[in-house]
């Protein structure tokens, strides 16, 4: 099924690449909203933020538009690790996750604007990631590089940090930034429903 005119409410190059990998060429329209979080529970946070981003972009789109919003966080012991603001903070995050397992949560909001209103789908995907023990030298070398600086949890599984990944349980693409298999299945269901109704 060909999915055209999907609007991605994110400037993330990784999400764009993941969609292109499965044949979807998204229109990039990052949300400009001031993000508001009312929860500290990782699943709730990513659901709230992905919905806010998608709704913000959809408010400027015509009928027939499909908008995809997503937000990814890394959590360990239930505590969210955001994007590091400094190399020192990146090293701290790596120290926390090395030698242990942590979770990557992505929230996804898919909105379809119809004449009668919005049709929507919201879901979260969780992947467990196990990291090998790392030496202080390895932590500093990675943490002081540029790679962790715009990444939740201060690492890129598809980059140099792959050297320290012991294993994952769940969806790999989710750790990169978007669970594209699930996204495709949900998009397909949403758009097929629309087609079914138009044939009634």
Backbone as a chain_set.jsonl record, in Angstrom:
{"seq": "XXXXXXXXXXXXXXXXXXXXXXXXXXXXXXXXXXXXXXXXXXXXXXXXXXXXXXXXXXXXXXXXXXXXXXXXXXXXXXXXXXXXXXXXXXXXXXXXXXXXXXXXXXXXXXXXXXXXXXXXXXXXXXXXXXXXXXXXXXXXXXXXXXXXXXXXXXXXXXXXXXXXXXXXXXXXXXXXXXXXXXXXXXXXXXXXXXXXXXXX", "coords": {"N": [[0.851, -1.191, 0.0], [0.634, 2.153, -0.94], [1.685, 5.013, 0.728], [1.028, 8.265, 0.638], [1.854, 11.782, 0.919], [2.307, 12.047, 3.691], [2.727, 13.847, 6.627], [5.399, 14.681, 8.609], [5.73, 15.509, 11.877], [8.212, 16.427, 12.913], [11.66, 17.257, 13.154], [13.585, 15.386, 13.068], [16.299, 13.777, 11.611], [16.71, 11.056, 11.703], [14.185, 9.855, 12.043], [12.999, 10.564, 9.646], [14.67, 9.171, 7.838], [14.103, 6.522, 8.609], [11.399, 6.27, 7.878], [11.656, 6.668, 5.115], [13.105, 4.419, 4.509], [11.162, 2.432, 4.535], [9.742, 3.15, 2.356], [8.156, 5.436, 2.534], [7.896, 8.774, 1.826], [8.195, 11.394, 3.663], [6.643, 14.637, 4.232], [8.355, 17.212, 5.74], [7.568, 18.875, 8.647], [8.222, 20.408, 11.266], [6.971, 20.593, 14.609], [6.11, 23.6, 16.334], [5.467, 24.007, 18.87], [5.385, 24.842, 22.374], [6.519, 22.519, 24.518], [4.565, 20.716, 26.856], [4.579, 18.958, 29.81], [2.853, 16.782, 31.913], [3.284, 14.601, 33.406], [5.473, 12.182, 34.998], [5.868, 9.695, 34.24], [7.348, 7.548, 31.956], [5.933, 6.37, 29.655], [3.57, 7.88, 29.609], [4.553, 10.467, 29.259], [5.72, 10.398, 26.646], [3.455, 9.865, 25.143], [1.897, 12.168, 25.609], [3.592, 14.206, 24.539], [3.993, 13.426, 21.841], [1.389, 13.614, 20.904], [0.824, 16.354, 21.307], [2.657, 17.536, 19.502], [1.77, 16.494, 17.017], [-0.881, 17.482, 16.914], [-0.432, 20.242, 16.906], [0.847, 20.662, 14.414], [-1.119, 19.628, 12.7], [-3.116, 21.516, 13.026], [-2.599, 23.427, 11.155], [-3.088, 22.274, 8.734], [-4.768, 21.112, 5.708], [-7.984, 19.468, 5.062], [-7.871, 15.932, 4.638], [-5.253, 15.563, 5.171], [-2.541, 13.682, 6.626], [-0.945, 13.38, 9.633], [2.009, 12.684, 11.415], [3.162, 12.38, 14.614], [5.863, 12.091, 16.921], [7.637, 11.007, 19.837], [10.528, 10.296, 21.702], [11.87, 8.765, 24.571], [14.504, 7.884, 26.85], [14.715, 5.691, 29.568], [15.703, 4.808, 32.875], [15.399, 2.764, 35.643], [12.866, 3.836, 35.865], [13.3, 6.55, 35.663], [13.557, 9.381, 33.585], [15.93, 9.957, 31.056], [16.999, 12.689, 29.421], [17.984, 14.671, 26.552], [21.441, 15.262, 26.539], [22.856, 18.262, 27.923], [25.424, 19.015, 27.976], [28.826, 17.847, 27.479], [29.764, 16.743, 29.803], [27.393, 16.032, 31.092], [26.514, 14.135, 29.273], [28.439, 12.123, 29.675], [27.765, 11.444, 32.315], [25.213, 10.309, 31.943], [25.868, 8.081, 30.355], [27.446, 6.681, 32.168], [25.463, 5.907, 33.896], [23.869, 4.122, 32.428], [25.603, 2.126, 31.555], [26.628, -1.311, 31.607], [24.164, -2.275, 32.336], [20.579, -2.798, 31.945], [18.226, -0.774, 30.147], [15.31, 1.203, 29.271], [13.745, 2.124, 26.201], [11.353, 4.333, 25.199], [8.885, 5.098, 22.847], [6.447, 7.362, 21.858], [3.683, 7.58, 19.692], [1.658, 9.509, 17.571], [-0.896, 9.452, 15.28], [-2.652, 11.327, 13.059], [-5.558, 11.863, 11.164], [-7.128, 14.061, 9.075], [-10.444, 14.586, 8.421], [-13.471, 15.489, 6.638], [-15.437, 15.344, 8.54], [-14.126, 15.576, 10.904], [-11.399, 14.744, 13.166], [-9.612, 11.726, 12.803], [-7.937, 9.495, 14.873], [-4.947, 7.858, 16.076], [-3.184, 6.57, 18.757], [-0.252, 5.402, 20.322], [2.21, 3.562, 22.279], [5.571, 2.306, 22.216], [7.83, 0.038, 23.632], [11.253, -0.721, 24.123], [13.702, -2.874, 25.428], [17.054, -2.307, 26.288], [20.27, -3.608, 26.538], [23.364, -2.799, 27.906], [26.846, -3.27, 27.544], [29.336, -3.555, 30.18], [31.374, -0.656, 30.67], [34.575, 0.949, 30.47], [35.978, 3.71, 32.356], [37.48, 5.259, 30.669], [36.421, 4.605, 28.151], [33.835, 5.587, 28.492], [34.308, 8.349, 28.773], [35.554, 8.945, 26.337], [33.517, 8.441, 24.487], [31.413, 10.043, 25.51], [32.486, 12.59, 25.273], [32.547, 13.0, 22.597], [30.875, 14.185, 19.566], [28.651, 12.714, 18.94], [26.709, 11.882, 21.027], [25.26, 14.208, 21.565], [22.727, 15.229, 20.605], [20.949, 13.312, 21.299], [18.468, 11.358, 22.894], [19.095, 10.049, 26.077], [21.754, 10.065, 25.547], [23.098, 8.546, 23.559], [23.697, 6.881, 20.374], [22.313, 4.208, 18.901], [22.69, 3.346, 16.344], [25.089, 4.353, 15.716], [28.486, 4.956, 16.768], [28.145, 3.938, 19.302], [27.143, 1.429, 19.066], [29.117, -0.419, 19.544], [28.96, -0.986, 22.198], [26.593, -2.184, 22.753], [24.933, -4.794, 24.168], [22.669, -6.285, 23.741], [19.227, -6.319, 22.562], [15.77, -6.236, 23.479], [12.968, -6.376, 21.778], [11.826, -3.812, 19.501], [14.156, -2.755, 17.203], [14.235, -0.466, 15.51], [12.731, 1.289, 16.959], [14.469, 2.132, 18.951], [16.206, 3.632, 17.478], [14.54, 5.717, 16.859], [11.917, 5.622, 15.851], [9.285, 3.364, 15.74], [8.994, 1.796, 13.052], [7.737, -0.4, 11.796], [5.398, -0.927, 13.285], [4.243, 1.61, 12.991], [3.717, 1.643, 10.213], [1.799, -0.426, 10.017], [-0.291, 0.636, 11.557], [-0.885, 2.995, 10.168], [-1.741, 1.907, 7.761], [-4.065, 0.538, 8.585], [-5.627, 2.706, 9.421], [-5.913, 4.204, 7.051], [-7.039, 2.331, 5.322], [-9.489, 1.923, 6.522], [-10.646, 4.364, 6.034], [-10.894, 4.23, 3.278], [-12.627, 2.045, 3.017], [-14.972, 3.086, 4.154], [-15.589, 5.077, 2.363], [-16.456, 3.622, 0.261], [-18.822, 2.579, 1.013]], "CA": [[0.0, 0.0, 0.0], [1.448, 3.36, -1.016], [1.219, 6.063, 1.626], [1.55, 9.532, 0.129], [1.49, 13.016, 1.627], [2.405, 11.959, 5.142], [3.454, 14.983, 7.196], [6.118, 14.285, 9.812], [5.802, 16.673, 12.78], [9.5, 16.276, 13.582], [12.816, 17.576, 12.315], [14.597, 14.347, 13.29], [16.743, 13.109, 10.381], [16.603, 9.593, 11.862], [12.791, 9.445, 11.772], [12.808, 10.708, 8.193], [15.361, 8.042, 7.184], [13.379, 5.274, 8.893], [10.2, 6.253, 7.024], [12.098, 6.479, 3.724], [13.549, 3.025, 4.394], [10.003, 1.58, 4.213], [9.078, 3.648, 1.154], [7.313, 6.611, 2.778], [8.676, 10.006, 1.711], [7.365, 12.35, 4.404], [6.83, 16.091, 4.188], [8.855, 17.561, 7.066], [6.968, 20.102, 9.183], [8.408, 20.287, 12.716], [6.083, 21.324, 15.514], [6.723, 24.777, 16.968], [4.769, 24.164, 20.147], [6.121, 24.757, 23.639], [6.092, 21.221, 25.043], [4.077, 20.728, 28.245], [4.507, 17.593, 30.332], [2.158, 16.762, 33.211], [3.557, 13.311, 34.036], [6.889, 11.777, 35.022], [5.868, 8.298, 33.794], [7.857, 7.614, 30.569], [4.909, 6.105, 28.619], [2.636, 9.01, 29.555], [5.272, 11.629, 28.716], [5.863, 10.313, 25.182], [2.108, 9.985, 24.561], [1.522, 13.593, 25.664], [4.396, 15.035, 23.639], [3.728, 13.074, 20.439], [0.057, 14.156, 20.573], [0.928, 17.818, 21.197], [3.364, 17.864, 18.252], [0.904, 16.177, 15.866], [-2.037, 18.396, 16.901], [0.062, 21.56, 16.535], [1.068, 20.688, 12.963], [-2.412, 19.387, 12.032], [-3.938, 22.736, 13.085], [-2.289, 24.25, 9.975], [-3.187, 21.414, 7.546], [-6.108, 20.975, 5.121], [-8.678, 18.169, 5.116], [-7.193, 14.902, 3.842], [-3.868, 15.433, 5.634], [-2.164, 12.7, 7.642], [0.211, 13.897, 10.379], [2.628, 11.735, 12.338], [3.971, 12.984, 15.677], [6.549, 11.059, 17.704], [8.571, 11.466, 20.858], [11.258, 9.158, 22.262], [12.679, 8.995, 25.77], [15.241, 6.772, 27.441], [14.453, 5.672, 31.007], [16.36, 3.771, 33.668], [14.747, 2.746, 36.964], [11.693, 4.711, 35.802], [13.699, 7.952, 35.547], [13.804, 9.749, 32.191], [17.183, 10.607, 30.678], [16.716, 13.492, 28.229], [19.165, 14.929, 25.713], [22.432, 15.933, 27.38], [23.103, 19.68, 27.615], [26.877, 19.216, 27.948], [29.552, 16.573, 27.385], [29.806, 16.202, 31.167], [26.098, 15.39, 31.334], [26.505, 12.925, 28.427], [29.238, 11.109, 30.392], [26.97, 11.002, 33.472], [24.152, 9.41, 31.46], [26.494, 6.826, 29.922], [27.817, 5.968, 33.409], [24.255, 5.353, 34.504], [23.289, 3.002, 31.662], [26.578, 1.082, 31.208], [26.579, -2.523, 32.411], [22.792, -2.52, 32.802], [19.557, -2.654, 30.903], [17.337, 0.378, 30.298], [14.169, 1.151, 28.351], [13.504, 3.217, 25.255], [9.91, 4.462, 24.954], [8.465, 6.056, 21.823], [5.014, 7.596, 21.71], [3.348, 7.956, 18.32], [0.3, 9.989, 17.307], [-1.211, 9.556, 13.843], [-3.918, 12.049, 12.907], [-6.101, 11.967, 9.803], [-8.179, 15.085, 9.084], [-11.542, 14.336, 7.478], [-14.518, 16.533, 6.649], [-16.241, 15.213, 9.768], [-13.302, 15.761, 12.101], [-10.118, 14.037, 13.218], [-9.519, 10.319, 13.193], [-6.614, 9.44, 15.469], [-4.408, 6.626, 16.66], [-2.068, 6.867, 19.671], [0.302, 4.198, 20.945], [3.613, 3.626, 22.708], [6.35, 1.084, 22.014], [8.967, -0.009, 24.56], [12.325, -1.67, 23.818], [14.738, -2.99, 26.464], [18.41, -2.283, 25.721], [21.302, -4.015, 27.506], [24.656, -2.203, 27.551], [28.021, -3.915, 28.151], [30.118, -2.707, 31.091], [32.325, 0.217, 29.964], [35.603, 1.551, 31.315], [35.865, 5.167, 32.474], [38.087, 5.82, 29.451], [35.434, 4.452, 27.065], [32.727, 6.506, 28.788], [34.737, 9.72, 28.473], [35.826, 9.069, 24.902], [32.236, 8.541, 23.786], [30.642, 11.182, 26.028], [33.07, 13.86, 24.836], [32.41, 13.127, 21.137], [29.655, 14.928, 19.204], [27.523, 11.806, 18.667], [25.6, 11.812, 21.992], [24.756, 15.516, 21.972], [21.3, 15.517, 20.35], [20.273, 12.018, 21.415], [17.888, 10.98, 24.186], [19.908, 9.03, 26.744], [23.156, 10.352, 25.202], [23.789, 7.599, 22.671], [23.054, 6.509, 19.104], [22.521, 2.76, 18.715], [23.115, 3.115, 14.957], [26.39, 5.001, 15.551], [29.636, 4.311, 17.415], [27.745, 3.276, 20.548], [26.833, 0.022, 18.742], [30.202, -1.226, 20.118], [28.685, -1.276, 23.612], [25.246, -2.755, 22.887], [24.992, -6.236, 24.404], [21.5, -6.896, 23.106], [17.967, -5.604, 22.77], [14.551, -7.039, 23.478], [11.941, -5.504, 21.203], [11.966, -3.238, 18.167], [15.404, -1.997, 17.023], [13.999, 0.864, 14.919], [12.208, 2.121, 18.041], [15.617, 2.71, 19.659], [16.738, 4.661, 16.575], [13.669, 6.892, 16.995], [10.545, 5.443, 15.379], [8.977, 1.952, 15.473], [8.372, 1.949, 11.725], [6.851, -1.518, 11.459], [4.099, -0.644, 13.922], [3.707, 2.826, 12.355], [3.165, 1.276, 8.907], [0.575, -1.204, 10.22], [-1.354, 1.53, 12.057], [-1.255, 3.872, 9.043], [-2.486, 1.092, 6.803], [-5.401, 0.301, 9.154], [-6.352, 3.98, 9.434], [-6.238, 4.614, 5.679], [-7.956, 1.333, 4.735], [-10.798, 2.225, 7.1], [-11.177, 5.524, 5.32], [-11.291, 3.767, 1.944], [-13.814, 1.189, 3.181], [-16.149, 3.914, 4.41], [-15.916, 5.842, 1.165], [-17.079, 2.715, -0.709], [-20.129, 2.102, 1.531]], "C": [[0.893, 1.25, 0.0], [0.846, 4.438, -0.124], [1.865, 7.371, 1.174], [1.129, 10.677, 1.044], [1.45, 12.876, 3.146], [3.245, 13.133, 5.637], [4.081, 14.538, 8.512], [6.342, 15.528, 10.674], [7.094, 16.632, 13.596], [10.617, 16.634, 12.617], [13.898, 16.511, 12.411], [15.02, 13.677, 11.983], [16.614, 11.587, 10.483], [15.186, 9.108, 11.583], [12.501, 9.517, 10.276], [13.443, 9.522, 7.46], [14.622, 6.726, 7.402], [12.117, 5.168, 8.035], [10.582, 6.005, 5.566], [12.536, 5.046, 3.478], [12.381, 2.098, 4.036], [9.155, 2.182, 3.081], [8.137, 4.81, 1.354], [8.2, 7.857, 2.734], [7.891, 11.123, 2.404], [7.659, 13.796, 4.055], [7.245, 16.491, 5.604], [8.271, 18.895, 7.514], [7.063, 20.048, 10.707], [7.416, 21.134, 13.505], [6.838, 22.499, 16.133], [6.175, 24.997, 18.372], [5.745, 24.124, 21.325], [5.625, 23.483, 24.329], [5.705, 21.317, 26.519], [3.915, 19.285, 28.708], [3.861, 17.619, 31.705], [2.455, 15.478, 33.988], [5.064, 13.081, 34.102], [7.008, 10.307, 34.615], [6.259, 8.276, 32.318], [6.794, 7.4, 29.496], [3.945, 7.273, 28.473], [3.283, 10.24, 28.916], [5.337, 11.568, 27.191], [4.504, 10.373, 24.481], [1.683, 11.453, 24.51], [2.266, 14.397, 24.597], [4.142, 14.705, 22.173], [2.375, 13.641, 20.002], [0.112, 15.669, 20.389], [1.581, 18.227, 19.884], [2.443, 17.652, 17.043], [-0.261, 17.162, 15.765], [-1.623, 19.806, 16.472], [0.222, 21.664, 15.014], [-0.253, 20.523, 12.214], [-3.282, 20.644, 12.02], [-3.702, 23.646, 11.88], [-2.497, 23.474, 8.665], [-4.616, 21.31, 7.029], [-6.704, 19.584, 5.351], [-7.969, 17.18, 4.195], [-5.765, 14.667, 4.301], [-3.716, 14.307, 6.657], [-0.897, 13.208, 8.302], [0.694, 12.837, 11.358], [3.485, 12.517, 13.328], [4.622, 11.873, 16.475], [7.445, 11.705, 18.738], [9.214, 10.239, 21.502], [11.984, 9.585, 23.528], [13.383, 7.703, 26.167], [14.992, 6.835, 28.943], [15.23, 4.542, 31.67], [15.819, 3.885, 35.09], [13.566, 3.717, 36.998], [12.008, 6.187, 35.662], [14.081, 8.277, 34.111], [15.163, 10.422, 32.04], [16.912, 11.375, 29.389], [17.934, 13.594, 27.328], [20.185, 15.679, 26.567], [22.675, 17.378, 26.938], [24.594, 19.982, 27.552], [27.541, 17.848, 27.811], [29.659, 15.917, 28.758], [28.536, 15.449, 31.499], [25.978, 14.105, 30.496], [27.274, 11.799, 29.118], [28.462, 10.554, 31.586], [25.893, 10.001, 33.051], [24.731, 8.059, 31.052], [26.917, 6.0, 31.141], [26.608, 5.258, 34.006], [23.742, 4.117, 33.751], [24.285, 1.874, 31.389], [26.447, -0.109, 32.164], [25.191, -2.923, 32.872], [21.821, -2.51, 31.63], [18.708, -1.419, 31.214], [16.242, 0.271, 29.234], [14.144, 2.382, 27.435], [12.007, 3.204, 24.931], [9.681, 5.466, 23.831], [6.942, 6.139, 21.824], [4.758, 8.068, 20.298], [1.889, 8.411, 18.268], [0.131, 10.105, 15.8], [-2.591, 10.194, 13.733], [-4.297, 12.13, 11.432], [-7.243, 12.966, 9.849], [-9.196, 14.785, 8.0], [-12.545, 15.471, 7.571], [-15.249, 16.541, 7.991], [-15.43, 15.399, 11.041], [-12.02, 14.942, 12.02], [-10.326, 12.565, 13.539], [-8.098, 10.143, 13.736], [-6.252, 8.072, 16.012], [-3.203, 7.019, 17.511], [-1.561, 5.56, 20.263], [1.731, 4.445, 21.406], [4.259, 2.272, 22.453], [7.555, 1.152, 22.949], [9.964, -1.068, 24.1], [13.307, -1.681, 24.988], [16.097, -3.074, 25.785], [19.419, -2.629, 26.826], [22.649, -3.49, 27.013], [25.781, -2.958, 28.273], [28.637, -2.99, 29.212], [31.153, -1.911, 30.284], [33.36, 0.748, 30.95], [35.377, 3.064, 31.36], [36.428, 5.84, 31.215], [37.106, 5.75, 28.273], [34.274, 5.434, 27.248], [33.099, 7.933, 28.379], [34.944, 9.931, 26.973], [34.53, 9.232, 24.117], [31.479, 9.805, 24.205], [31.168, 12.521, 25.554], [33.078, 14.013, 23.31], [31.118, 13.895, 20.83], [28.426, 14.022, 19.114], [26.398, 11.849, 19.709], [24.821, 13.108, 22.174], [23.296, 15.822, 21.638], [20.462, 14.253, 20.491], [19.707, 11.82, 22.819], [18.744, 9.878, 24.806], [21.379, 9.11, 26.388], [23.853, 9.268, 24.398], [22.985, 7.362, 21.405], [23.353, 5.042, 18.852], [23.031, 2.452, 17.313], [24.474, 3.751, 14.686], [27.49, 4.219, 16.26], [29.248, 3.541, 18.672], [27.338, 1.815, 20.326], [27.89, -0.917, 19.342], [29.891, -1.676, 21.54], [27.3, -1.887, 23.841], [25.342, -4.273, 23.006], [23.812, -6.947, 23.753], [20.277, -6.032, 23.319], [16.827, -6.606, 22.781], [13.438, -6.128, 22.997], [12.364, -4.977, 19.845], [13.226, -2.374, 18.076], [15.126, -0.584, 16.513], [13.412, 1.836, 15.953], [13.344, 2.83, 18.784], [16.273, 3.798, 18.8], [15.845, 5.915, 16.622], [12.242, 6.748, 16.518], [10.289, 3.961, 15.087], [8.238, 1.806, 14.143], [7.454, 0.796, 11.328], [5.455, -1.272, 12.01], [3.448, 0.586, 13.277], [3.039, 2.475, 11.026], [1.838, 0.539, 9.069], [-0.585, -0.318, 10.677], [-1.827, 2.491, 10.967], [-2.147, 3.132, 8.055], [-3.922, 0.885, 7.294], [-6.241, 1.575, 9.106], [-6.816, 4.351, 8.03], [-7.169, 3.616, 4.993], [-9.371, 1.537, 5.251], [-11.459, 3.353, 6.345], [-11.685, 5.093, 3.941], [-12.556, 2.91, 1.998], [-15.066, 2.019, 3.328], [-16.566, 4.676, 3.169], [-16.591, 4.956, 0.1], [-18.455, 2.245, -0.252], [-21.282, 2.685, 0.737]], "O": [[1.79, 1.384, 0.833], [-0.344, 4.74, -0.209], [3.074, 7.565, 1.304], [0.187, 10.561, 1.828], [0.64, 13.524, 3.808], [4.339, 13.383, 5.13], [3.386, 14.077, 9.417], [7.034, 16.466, 10.278], [7.071, 16.782, 14.818], [10.537, 16.354, 11.421], [15.002, 16.698, 11.901], [14.187, 13.068, 11.311], [16.43, 10.908, 9.473], [15.001, 8.066, 10.956], [11.843, 8.641, 9.715], [12.828, 8.939, 6.568], [14.524, 5.907, 6.488], [11.803, 4.093, 7.524], [9.925, 5.236, 4.865], [12.364, 4.515, 2.381], [12.564, 1.106, 3.33], [8.009, 1.785, 2.871], [7.384, 5.152, 0.442], [9.144, 7.978, 3.515], [7.015, 11.732, 1.79], [8.765, 14.142, 3.639], [6.56, 16.147, 6.567], [8.452, 19.917, 6.851], [6.094, 19.684, 11.373], [7.073, 22.248, 13.109], [8.032, 22.412, 16.419], [6.394, 26.044, 18.981], [6.783, 23.465, 21.274], [4.45, 23.383, 24.682], [6.417, 21.916, 27.324], [3.209, 18.494, 28.083], [4.271, 18.393, 32.571], [1.944, 15.283, 35.091], [5.833, 13.697, 33.363], [8.098, 9.736, 34.637], [5.592, 8.908, 31.499], [6.741, 8.156, 28.526], [3.545, 7.622, 27.362], [2.652, 10.958, 28.14], [5.047, 12.555, 26.514], [4.404, 10.87, 23.359], [1.171, 11.923, 23.494], [1.662, 15.167, 23.85], [4.082, 15.612, 21.342], [2.227, 14.096, 18.867], [-0.469, 16.21, 19.449], [1.119, 19.156, 19.223], [2.345, 18.509, 16.165], [-0.595, 17.625, 14.675], [-2.365, 20.487, 15.764], [-0.215, 22.64, 14.405], [-0.486, 21.195, 11.209], [-4.094, 20.826, 11.114], [-4.508, 24.536, 11.608], [-2.125, 23.963, 7.599], [-5.569, 21.406, 7.803], [-6.015, 18.657, 5.776], [-7.521, 17.543, 3.108], [-5.127, 13.699, 3.886], [-4.624, 14.019, 7.437], [0.109, 13.443, 7.632], [-0.099, 12.183, 12.036], [4.414, 13.226, 12.938], [4.013, 10.825, 16.691], [7.949, 12.811, 18.541], [8.53, 9.263, 21.81], [12.631, 10.631, 23.562], [12.93, 6.599, 25.867], [15.05, 7.914, 29.534], [15.393, 3.462, 31.101], [15.787, 4.972, 35.667], [13.295, 4.342, 38.023], [11.094, 7.005, 35.555], [14.841, 7.538, 33.486], [15.506, 11.335, 32.791], [16.622, 10.762, 28.362], [18.804, 12.722, 27.334], [19.826, 16.638, 27.252], [22.698, 17.681, 25.745], [24.993, 21.067, 27.128], [26.897, 16.816, 28.002], [29.648, 14.691, 28.871], [28.573, 14.376, 32.102], [25.412, 13.112, 30.953], [26.817, 10.656, 29.145], [28.49, 9.351, 31.847], [25.684, 8.982, 33.709], [24.159, 7.014, 31.362], [26.769, 4.778, 31.153], [26.717, 4.158, 34.548], [23.24, 3.177, 34.368], [23.871, 0.773, 31.029], [26.193, 0.056, 33.357], [25.049, -3.814, 33.709], [22.195, -2.248, 30.487], [18.499, -1.065, 32.374], [16.253, -0.64, 28.405], [14.472, 3.498, 27.837], [11.468, 2.204, 24.456], [10.228, 6.568, 23.865], [6.246, 5.124, 21.796], [5.524, 8.865, 19.757], [1.006, 7.778, 18.847], [0.915, 10.774, 15.126], [-3.574, 9.665, 14.252], [-3.466, 12.427, 10.573], [-8.219, 12.761, 10.57], [-8.864, 14.734, 6.816], [-12.475, 16.308, 8.471], [-15.628, 17.593, 8.506], [-15.987, 15.383, 12.139], [-11.611, 14.506, 10.944], [-11.105, 12.206, 14.422], [-7.146, 10.604, 13.106], [-7.108, 7.256, 16.353], [-2.306, 7.718, 17.04], [-2.354, 4.707, 20.661], [2.379, 5.404, 20.986], [3.597, 1.235, 22.47], [8.218, 2.184, 23.05], [9.576, -2.176, 23.73], [13.699, -0.624, 25.483], [16.274, -3.822, 24.823], [19.419, -2.024, 27.899], [23.029, -3.705, 25.862], [25.676, -3.248, 29.465], [28.47, -1.773, 29.14], [31.736, -2.429, 29.332], [33.057, 0.971, 32.122], [34.678, 3.625, 30.517], [35.911, 6.861, 30.759], [36.975, 6.7, 27.502], [33.794, 6.032, 26.285], [32.32, 8.632, 27.731], [34.558, 10.959, 26.418], [34.446, 10.05, 23.202], [30.97, 10.542, 23.361], [30.41, 13.485, 25.44], [33.552, 15.021, 22.786], [30.356, 14.217, 21.742], [27.294, 14.497, 19.202], [25.228, 11.853, 19.324], [23.809, 13.113, 22.875], [22.677, 16.62, 22.343], [19.398, 14.132, 19.883], [20.386, 12.082, 23.811], [19.077, 8.895, 24.144], [22.176, 8.307, 26.875], [25.063, 9.081, 24.53], [21.778, 7.599, 21.354], [24.502, 4.668, 18.619], [23.71, 1.449, 17.095], [24.967, 3.7, 13.56], [27.443, 2.992, 16.346], [29.938, 2.601, 19.065], [27.203, 1.054, 21.284], [27.596, -2.08, 19.618], [30.484, -2.635, 22.034], [26.884, -2.085, 24.982], [25.772, -4.955, 22.076], [23.942, -8.073, 23.272], [20.281, -5.124, 24.15], [16.907, -7.676, 22.177], [13.011, -5.22, 23.711], [13.151, -5.601, 19.133], [13.35, -1.378, 18.788], [15.701, 0.384, 17.011], [13.577, 3.05, 15.837], [13.203, 3.981, 19.195], [16.826, 4.764, 19.327], [16.33, 7.033, 16.447], [11.425, 7.641, 16.743], [10.996, 3.362, 14.277], [7.012, 1.706, 14.112], [6.487, 1.004, 10.594], [4.459, -1.393, 11.296], [2.239, 0.598, 13.044], [1.938, 2.942, 10.737], [0.87, 0.826, 8.364], [-1.722, -0.498, 10.239], [-3.021, 2.769, 10.852], [-3.158, 3.652, 7.582], [-4.876, 1.033, 6.53], [-7.429, 1.527, 8.787], [-7.96, 4.761, 7.833], [-7.998, 4.009, 4.172], [-10.34, 1.35, 4.515], [-12.654, 3.319, 6.052], [-12.749, 5.521, 3.492], [-13.438, 3.027, 1.147], [-16.097, 1.723, 2.723], [-17.755, 4.9, 2.941], [-17.213, 5.459, -0.836], [-19.178, 1.597, -1.009], [-22.442, 2.396, 1.03]]}, "num_chains": 1, "name": "protein.A"}
